[in-house]
Amino acid sequence: MGRIYGINLPESEAKKMVDAWRRANSWSVPFWQGLEEAYTRAMRNRGHEFSAGRITYLFDGQHLWYALPSGRVLCYPFARLEPEGVTYAKASWKPAADAKEWPRARLWRGLACENVTQATAHDLLRHALRQLEAEGHDVVLHVHDEVVVETNDPEAAQAAMQRIMCSPPAWAAGIPLNIEAAVMSRYGK
């Protein structure tokens, strides 16, 4: 990750940071391992569902499907179980002009965790946006996990956002939610 962001650290320093993060987030390694076990078992047992926490995988012989806690279903297309692990067609990469198939990417436990985490965060945001709009709040912008409303009553809007965004839907019971709210006369960070 450091290389991607142009951060150069000695390997020993990077390992210390990774180890410290994993100690502070003791849930992470067992969850990653559980995801990897579930999707690998699904690949080996076509047509059968395997779960890790609230995530369920199913391989239909062609695609590896996974259901999120919200019930939304996503897919790793044209999945294969290969000696180095599970691979899938990476449809977001354009194939070379002479390519016979789409490029492939390897599914690994960290990527699986990132995918389900971001997808679940998306589902939580969509739920909050629907609730805010249903209560008559004028949502004018949302970026990633940030929601902007335009209002003549900022205190009421701020209280509504706190209540709505920190009240998980039934499928997300137990997921810790919190917000930071600010009242501004114009958009800013």
PDB file of C-alpha atoms in Angstrom:
ATOM      1  CA  MET A   1       0.000   0.000   0.000  1.00  0.00           C
ATOM      2  CA  GLY A   2       2.833   2.370   0.825  1.00  0.00           C
ATOM      3  CA  ARG A   3       4.298   1.934  -2.642  1.00  0.00           C
ATOM      4  CA  ILE A   4       0.946   2.814  -4.223  1.00  0.00           C
ATOM      5  CA  TYR A   5       0.853   6.108  -2.302  1.00  0.00           C
ATOM      6  CA  GLY A   6       4.537   6.844  -2.844  1.00  0.00           C
ATOM      7  CA  ILE A   7       5.493   6.255   0.798  1.00  0.00           C
ATOM      8  CA  ASN A   8       8.895   4.673   1.181  1.00  0.00           C
ATOM      9  CA  LEU A   9       9.391   2.868   4.471  1.00  0.00           C
ATOM     10  CA  PRO A  10      11.901   0.248   5.433  1.00  0.00           C
ATOM     11  CA  GLU A  11      10.283  -3.205   5.384  1.00  0.00           C
ATOM     12  CA  SER A  12      10.741  -3.549   9.155  1.00  0.00           C
ATOM     13  CA  GLU A  13       8.884  -0.264   9.792  1.00  0.00           C
ATOM     14  CA  ALA A  14       6.048  -1.239   7.453  1.00  0.00           C
ATOM     15  CA  LYS A  15       5.733  -4.611   9.201  1.00  0.00           C
ATOM     16  CA  LYS A  16       5.514  -2.865  12.601  1.00  0.00           C
ATOM     17  CA  MET A  17       2.661  -0.692  11.311  1.00  0.00           C
ATOM     18  CA  VAL A  18       0.802  -3.678   9.878  1.00  0.00           C
ATOM     19  CA  ASP A  19       1.262  -5.683  13.067  1.00  0.00           C
ATOM     20  CA  ALA A  20       0.087  -2.757  15.219  1.00  0.00           C
ATOM     21  CA  TRP A  21      -3.030  -2.299  13.077  1.00  0.00           C
ATOM     22  CA  ARG A  22      -3.834  -6.005  13.279  1.00  0.00           C
ATOM     23  CA  ARG A  23      -3.389  -5.985  17.086  1.00  0.00           C
ATOM     24  CA  ALA A  24      -5.711  -2.982  17.354  1.00  0.00           C
ATOM     25  CA  ASN A  25      -8.240  -4.680  15.034  1.00  0.00           C
ATOM     26  CA  SER A  26      -8.172  -8.255  16.259  1.00  0.00           C
ATOM     27  CA  TRP A  27     -11.366  -9.095  14.372  1.00  0.00           C
ATOM     28  CA  SER A  28      -9.699  -8.545  10.996  1.00  0.00           C
ATOM     29  CA  VAL A  29      -7.497 -11.607  10.467  1.00  0.00           C
ATOM     30  CA  PRO A  30     -10.161 -14.164  11.499  1.00  0.00           C
ATOM     31  CA  PHE A  31     -12.715 -12.350   9.295  1.00  0.00           C
ATOM     32  CA  TRP A  32     -10.371 -12.323   6.269  1.00  0.00           C
ATOM     33  CA  GLN A  33      -9.594 -15.981   6.819  1.00  0.00           C
ATOM     34  CA  GLY A  34     -13.294 -16.786   7.147  1.00  0.00           C
ATOM     35  CA  LEU A  35     -14.070 -15.036   3.862  1.00  0.00           C
ATOM     36  CA  GLU A  36     -11.257 -16.881   2.093  1.00  0.00           C
ATOM     37  CA  GLU A  37     -12.427 -20.222   3.474  1.00  0.00           C
ATOM     38  CA  ALA A  38     -16.049 -19.527   2.486  1.00  0.00           C
ATOM     39  CA  TYR A  39     -15.345 -18.453  -1.105  1.00  0.00           C
ATOM     40  CA  THR A  40     -12.837 -21.263  -1.638  1.00  0.00           C
ATOM     41  CA  ARG A  41     -15.322 -23.837  -0.314  1.00  0.00           C
ATOM     42  CA  ALA A  42     -17.995 -22.362  -2.582  1.00  0.00           C
ATOM     43  CA  MET A  43     -15.675 -22.740  -5.567  1.00  0.00           C
ATOM     44  CA  ARG A  44     -15.062 -26.396  -4.674  1.00  0.00           C
ATOM     45  CA  ASN A  45     -18.749 -27.159  -4.031  1.00  0.00           C
ATOM     46  CA  ARG A  46     -20.728 -25.820  -6.978  1.00  0.00           C
ATOM     47  CA  GLY A  47     -24.299 -24.854  -6.114  1.00  0.00           C
ATOM     48  CA  HIS A  48     -23.758 -24.813  -2.339  1.00  0.00           C
ATOM     49  CA  GLU A  49     -23.701 -21.747  -0.100  1.00  0.00           C
ATOM     50  CA  PHE A  50     -20.916 -21.022   2.378  1.00  0.00           C
ATOM     51  CA  SER A  51     -20.945 -18.126   4.825  1.00  0.00           C
ATOM     52  CA  ALA A  52     -18.447 -16.078   6.780  1.00  0.00           C
ATOM     53  CA  GLY A  53     -20.176 -13.810   9.247  1.00  0.00           C
ATOM     54  CA  ARG A  54     -23.001 -12.139   7.339  1.00  0.00           C
ATOM     55  CA  ILE A  55     -21.505 -12.775   3.885  1.00  0.00           C
ATOM     56  CA  THR A  56     -22.624 -15.789   1.829  1.00  0.00           C
ATOM     57  CA  TYR A  57     -20.845 -17.141  -1.269  1.00  0.00           C
ATOM     58  CA  LEU A  58     -22.169 -19.419  -4.008  1.00  0.00           C
ATOM     59  CA  PHE A  59     -20.418 -20.647  -7.149  1.00  0.00           C
ATOM     60  CA  ASP A  60     -22.792 -21.538  -9.984  1.00  0.00           C
ATOM     61  CA  GLY A  61     -20.131 -23.139 -12.178  1.00  0.00           C
ATOM     62  CA  GLN A  62     -19.319 -19.890 -13.939  1.00  0.00           C
ATOM     63  CA  HIS A  63     -19.610 -16.949 -11.532  1.00  0.00           C
ATOM     64  CA  LEU A  64     -18.824 -16.587  -7.836  1.00  0.00           C
ATOM     65  CA  TRP A  65     -21.766 -14.767  -6.260  1.00  0.00           C
ATOM     66  CA  TYR A  66     -21.789 -13.195  -2.830  1.00  0.00           C
ATOM     67  CA  ALA A  67     -24.703 -11.888  -0.789  1.00  0.00           C
ATOM     68  CA  LEU A  68     -24.199  -8.917   1.509  1.00  0.00           C
ATOM     69  CA  PRO A  69     -25.948  -8.408   4.845  1.00  0.00           C
ATOM     70  CA  SER A  70     -28.467  -6.142   3.061  1.00  0.00           C
ATOM     71  CA  GLY A  71     -29.408  -8.979   0.725  1.00  0.00           C
ATOM     72  CA  ARG A  72     -27.790  -7.308  -2.297  1.00  0.00           C
ATOM     73  CA  VAL A  73     -25.911  -9.814  -4.446  1.00  0.00           C
ATOM     74  CA  LEU A  74     -22.609  -9.089  -6.205  1.00  0.00           C
ATOM     75  CA  CYS A  75     -20.417 -11.216  -8.439  1.00  0.00           C
ATOM     76  CA  TYR A  76     -16.868 -12.146  -9.349  1.00  0.00           C
ATOM     77  CA  PRO A  77     -17.474 -13.047 -13.013  1.00  0.00           C
ATOM     78  CA  PHE A  78     -16.037 -16.125 -14.711  1.00  0.00           C
ATOM     79  CA  ALA A  79     -14.356 -17.318 -11.529  1.00  0.00           C
ATOM     80  CA  ARG A  80     -11.837 -20.159 -11.565  1.00  0.00           C
ATOM     81  CA  LEU A  81     -10.124 -22.112  -8.827  1.00  0.00           C
ATOM     82  CA  GLU A  82      -6.483 -22.220  -9.871  1.00  0.00           C
ATOM     83  CA  PRO A  83      -3.343 -23.442  -8.044  1.00  0.00           C
ATOM     84  CA  GLU A  84      -2.593 -19.910  -6.763  1.00  0.00           C
ATOM     85  CA  GLY A  85      -6.202 -19.406  -5.622  1.00  0.00           C
ATOM     86  CA  VAL A  86      -9.407 -17.983  -7.050  1.00  0.00           C
ATOM     87  CA  THR A  87      -9.221 -15.734 -10.101  1.00  0.00           C
ATOM     88  CA  TYR A  88     -11.968 -13.869 -11.937  1.00  0.00           C
ATOM     89  CA  ALA A  89     -12.422 -11.756 -15.073  1.00  0.00           C
ATOM     90  CA  LYS A  90     -11.473  -8.176 -14.283  1.00  0.00           C
ATOM     91  CA  ALA A  91     -14.039  -6.400 -16.425  1.00  0.00           C
ATOM     92  CA  SER A  92     -12.817  -2.946 -15.399  1.00  0.00           C
ATOM     93  CA  TRP A  93      -9.518  -3.490 -17.241  1.00  0.00           C
ATOM     94  CA  LYS A  94      -9.739  -3.182 -20.999  1.00  0.00           C
ATOM     95  CA  PRO A  95      -8.252  -6.233 -22.700  1.00  0.00           C
ATOM     96  CA  ALA A  96      -5.399  -5.792 -25.151  1.00  0.00           C
ATOM     97  CA  ALA A  97      -6.430  -5.669 -28.809  1.00  0.00           C
ATOM     98  CA  ASP A  98      -5.021  -9.155 -29.419  1.00  0.00           C
ATOM     99  CA  ALA A  99      -6.372 -10.673 -26.165  1.00  0.00           C
ATOM    100  CA  LYS A 100      -8.565 -13.750 -26.384  1.00  0.00           C
ATOM    101  CA  GLU A 101     -10.253 -13.044 -23.041  1.00  0.00           C
ATOM    102  CA  TRP A 102     -10.629 -10.355 -20.398  1.00  0.00           C
ATOM    103  CA  PRO A 103      -7.681  -9.919 -18.027  1.00  0.00           C
ATOM    104  CA  ARG A 104      -7.919 -11.888 -14.793  1.00  0.00           C
ATOM    105  CA  ALA A 105      -7.371 -10.795 -11.216  1.00  0.00           C
ATOM    106  CA  ARG A 106      -6.707 -12.879  -8.146  1.00  0.00           C
ATOM    107  CA  LEU A 107      -9.228 -12.832  -5.339  1.00  0.00           C
ATOM    108  CA  TRP A 108      -7.428 -12.824  -2.015  1.00  0.00           C
ATOM    109  CA  ARG A 109      -8.793 -12.423   1.477  1.00  0.00           C
ATOM    110  CA  GLY A 110      -7.829  -8.760   1.868  1.00  0.00           C
ATOM    111  CA  LEU A 111      -9.556  -7.857  -1.398  1.00  0.00           C
ATOM    112  CA  ALA A 112     -12.645  -9.880  -0.445  1.00  0.00           C
ATOM    113  CA  CYS A 113     -12.778  -8.028   2.881  1.00  0.00           C
ATOM    114  CA  GLU A 114     -12.353  -4.662   1.173  1.00  0.00           C
ATOM    115  CA  ASN A 115     -15.094  -5.471  -1.330  1.00  0.00           C
ATOM    116  CA  VAL A 116     -17.675  -6.553   1.253  1.00  0.00           C
ATOM    117  CA  THR A 117     -16.798  -3.646   3.558  1.00  0.00           C
ATOM    118  CA  GLN A 118     -17.147  -1.012   0.846  1.00  0.00           C
ATOM    119  CA  ALA A 119     -20.309  -2.592  -0.554  1.00  0.00           C
ATOM    120  CA  THR A 120     -21.891  -2.732   2.902  1.00  0.00           C
ATOM    121  CA  ALA A 121     -20.921   0.904   3.532  1.00  0.00           C
ATOM    122  CA  HIS A 122     -22.614   1.756   0.215  1.00  0.00           C
ATOM    123  CA  ASP A 123     -25.785  -0.037   1.321  1.00  0.00           C
ATOM    124  CA  LEU A 124     -25.771   1.846   4.640  1.00  0.00           C
ATOM    125  CA  LEU A 125     -25.334   5.173   2.835  1.00  0.00           C
ATOM    126  CA  ARG A 126     -28.171   4.395   0.380  1.00  0.00           C
ATOM    127  CA  HIS A 127     -30.419   3.493   3.318  1.00  0.00           C
ATOM    128  CA  ALA A 128     -29.603   6.782   5.083  1.00  0.00           C
ATOM    129  CA  LEU A 129     -30.165   8.807   1.903  1.00  0.00           C
ATOM    130  CA  ARG A 130     -33.601   7.234   1.396  1.00  0.00           C
ATOM    131  CA  GLN A 131     -34.509   7.935   5.039  1.00  0.00           C
ATOM    132  CA  LEU A 132     -33.342  11.559   4.842  1.00  0.00           C
ATOM    133  CA  GLU A 133     -35.299  12.146   1.640  1.00  0.00           C
ATOM    134  CA  ALA A 134     -38.399  10.419   3.072  1.00  0.00           C
ATOM    135  CA  GLU A 135     -38.326  12.864   5.982  1.00  0.00           C
ATOM    136  CA  GLY A 136     -38.117  15.824   3.597  1.00  0.00           C
ATOM    137  CA  HIS A 137     -34.439  16.720   3.952  1.00  0.00           C
ATOM    138  CA  ASP A 138     -33.001  18.234   0.781  1.00  0.00           C
ATOM    139  CA  VAL A 139     -29.943  16.092   0.019  1.00  0.00           C
ATOM    140  CA  VAL A 140     -27.947  18.068  -2.523  1.00  0.00           C
ATOM    141  CA  LEU A 141     -24.709  16.072  -2.571  1.00  0.00           C
ATOM    142  CA  HIS A 142     -23.093  12.916  -1.352  1.00  0.00           C
ATOM    143  CA  VAL A 143     -19.490  11.878  -1.815  1.00  0.00           C
ATOM    144  CA  HIS A 144     -18.298   8.513  -0.509  1.00  0.00           C
ATOM    145  CA  ASP A 145     -19.579   8.530   3.085  1.00  0.00           C
ATOM    146  CA  GLU A 146     -20.381  12.244   3.226  1.00  0.00           C
ATOM    147  CA  VAL A 147     -23.927  13.630   2.916  1.00  0.00           C
ATOM    148  CA  VAL A 148     -24.737  17.302   2.346  1.00  0.00           C
ATOM    149  CA  VAL A 149     -28.211  18.732   2.902  1.00  0.00           C
ATOM    150  CA  GLU A 150     -29.487  22.217   2.231  1.00  0.00           C
ATOM    151  CA  THR A 151     -31.774  23.553   4.923  1.00  0.00           C
ATOM    152  CA  ASN A 152     -33.232  26.602   6.623  1.00  0.00           C
ATOM    153  CA  ASP A 153     -33.132  24.776   9.973  1.00  0.00           C
ATOM    154  CA  PRO A 154     -29.563  23.485  10.398  1.00  0.00           C
ATOM    155  CA  GLU A 155     -29.990  22.276  13.992  1.00  0.00           C
ATOM    156  CA  ALA A 156     -33.003  20.123  13.078  1.00  0.00           C
ATOM    157  CA  ALA A 157     -31.240  18.770   9.980  1.00  0.00           C
ATOM    158  CA  GLN A 158     -28.129  17.959  12.003  1.00  0.00           C
ATOM    159  CA  ALA A 159     -30.205  16.136  14.638  1.00  0.00           C
ATOM    160  CA  ALA A 160     -32.067  14.198  11.933  1.00  0.00           C
ATOM    161  CA  MET A 161     -28.822  13.201  10.239  1.00  0.00           C
ATOM    162  CA  GLN A 162     -27.393  12.009  13.568  1.00  0.00           C
ATOM    163  CA  ARG A 163     -30.523   9.977  14.319  1.00  0.00           C
ATOM    164  CA  ILE A 164     -30.915   8.487  10.833  1.00  0.00           C
ATOM    165  CA  MET A 165     -27.283   7.786  10.014  1.00  0.00           C
ATOM    166  CA  CYS A 166     -26.584   6.217  13.406  1.00  0.00           C
ATOM    167  CA  SER A 167     -29.694   3.996  13.378  1.00  0.00           C
ATOM    168  CA  PRO A 168     -28.814   0.913  11.351  1.00  0.00           C
ATOM    169  CA  PRO A 169     -31.413  -0.937   9.312  1.00  0.00           C
ATOM    170  CA  ALA A 170     -32.408  -4.355  10.712  1.00  0.00           C
ATOM    171  CA  TRP A 171     -29.896  -6.174   8.493  1.00  0.00           C
ATOM    172  CA  ALA A 172     -27.049  -4.105   9.971  1.00  0.00           C
ATOM    173  CA  ALA A 173     -27.877  -4.571  13.645  1.00  0.00           C
ATOM    174  CA  GLY A 174     -24.732  -4.410  15.753  1.00  0.00           C
ATOM    175  CA  ILE A 175     -22.602  -2.569  13.198  1.00  0.00           C
ATOM    176  CA  PRO A 176     -21.115   0.445  15.013  1.00  0.00           C
ATOM    177  CA  LEU A 177     -22.155   3.677  13.313  1.00  0.00           C
ATOM    178  CA  ASN A 178     -21.263   7.269  14.058  1.00  0.00           C
ATOM    179  CA  ILE A 179     -21.116  10.587  12.228  1.00  0.00           C
ATOM    180  CA  GLU A 180     -19.336  13.894  12.400  1.00  0.00           C
ATOM    181  CA  ALA A 181     -21.700  16.724  11.502  1.00  0.00           C
ATOM    182  CA  ALA A 182     -20.910  20.332  10.730  1.00  0.00           C
ATOM    183  CA  VAL A 183     -23.120  23.297   9.869  1.00  0.00           C
ATOM    184  CA  MET A 184     -21.665  25.544   7.177  1.00  0.00           C
ATOM    185  CA  SER A 185     -22.949  28.398   5.066  1.00  0.00           C
ATOM    186  CA  ARG A 186     -21.322  26.764   2.020  1.00  0.00           C
ATOM    187  CA  TYR A 187     -19.742  23.410   1.268  1.00  0.00           C
ATOM    188  CA  GLY A 188     -16.286  22.778   2.720  1.00  0.00           C
ATOM    189  CA  LYS A 189     -14.102  20.101   4.263  1.00  0.00           C
TER     190      LYS A 189
END
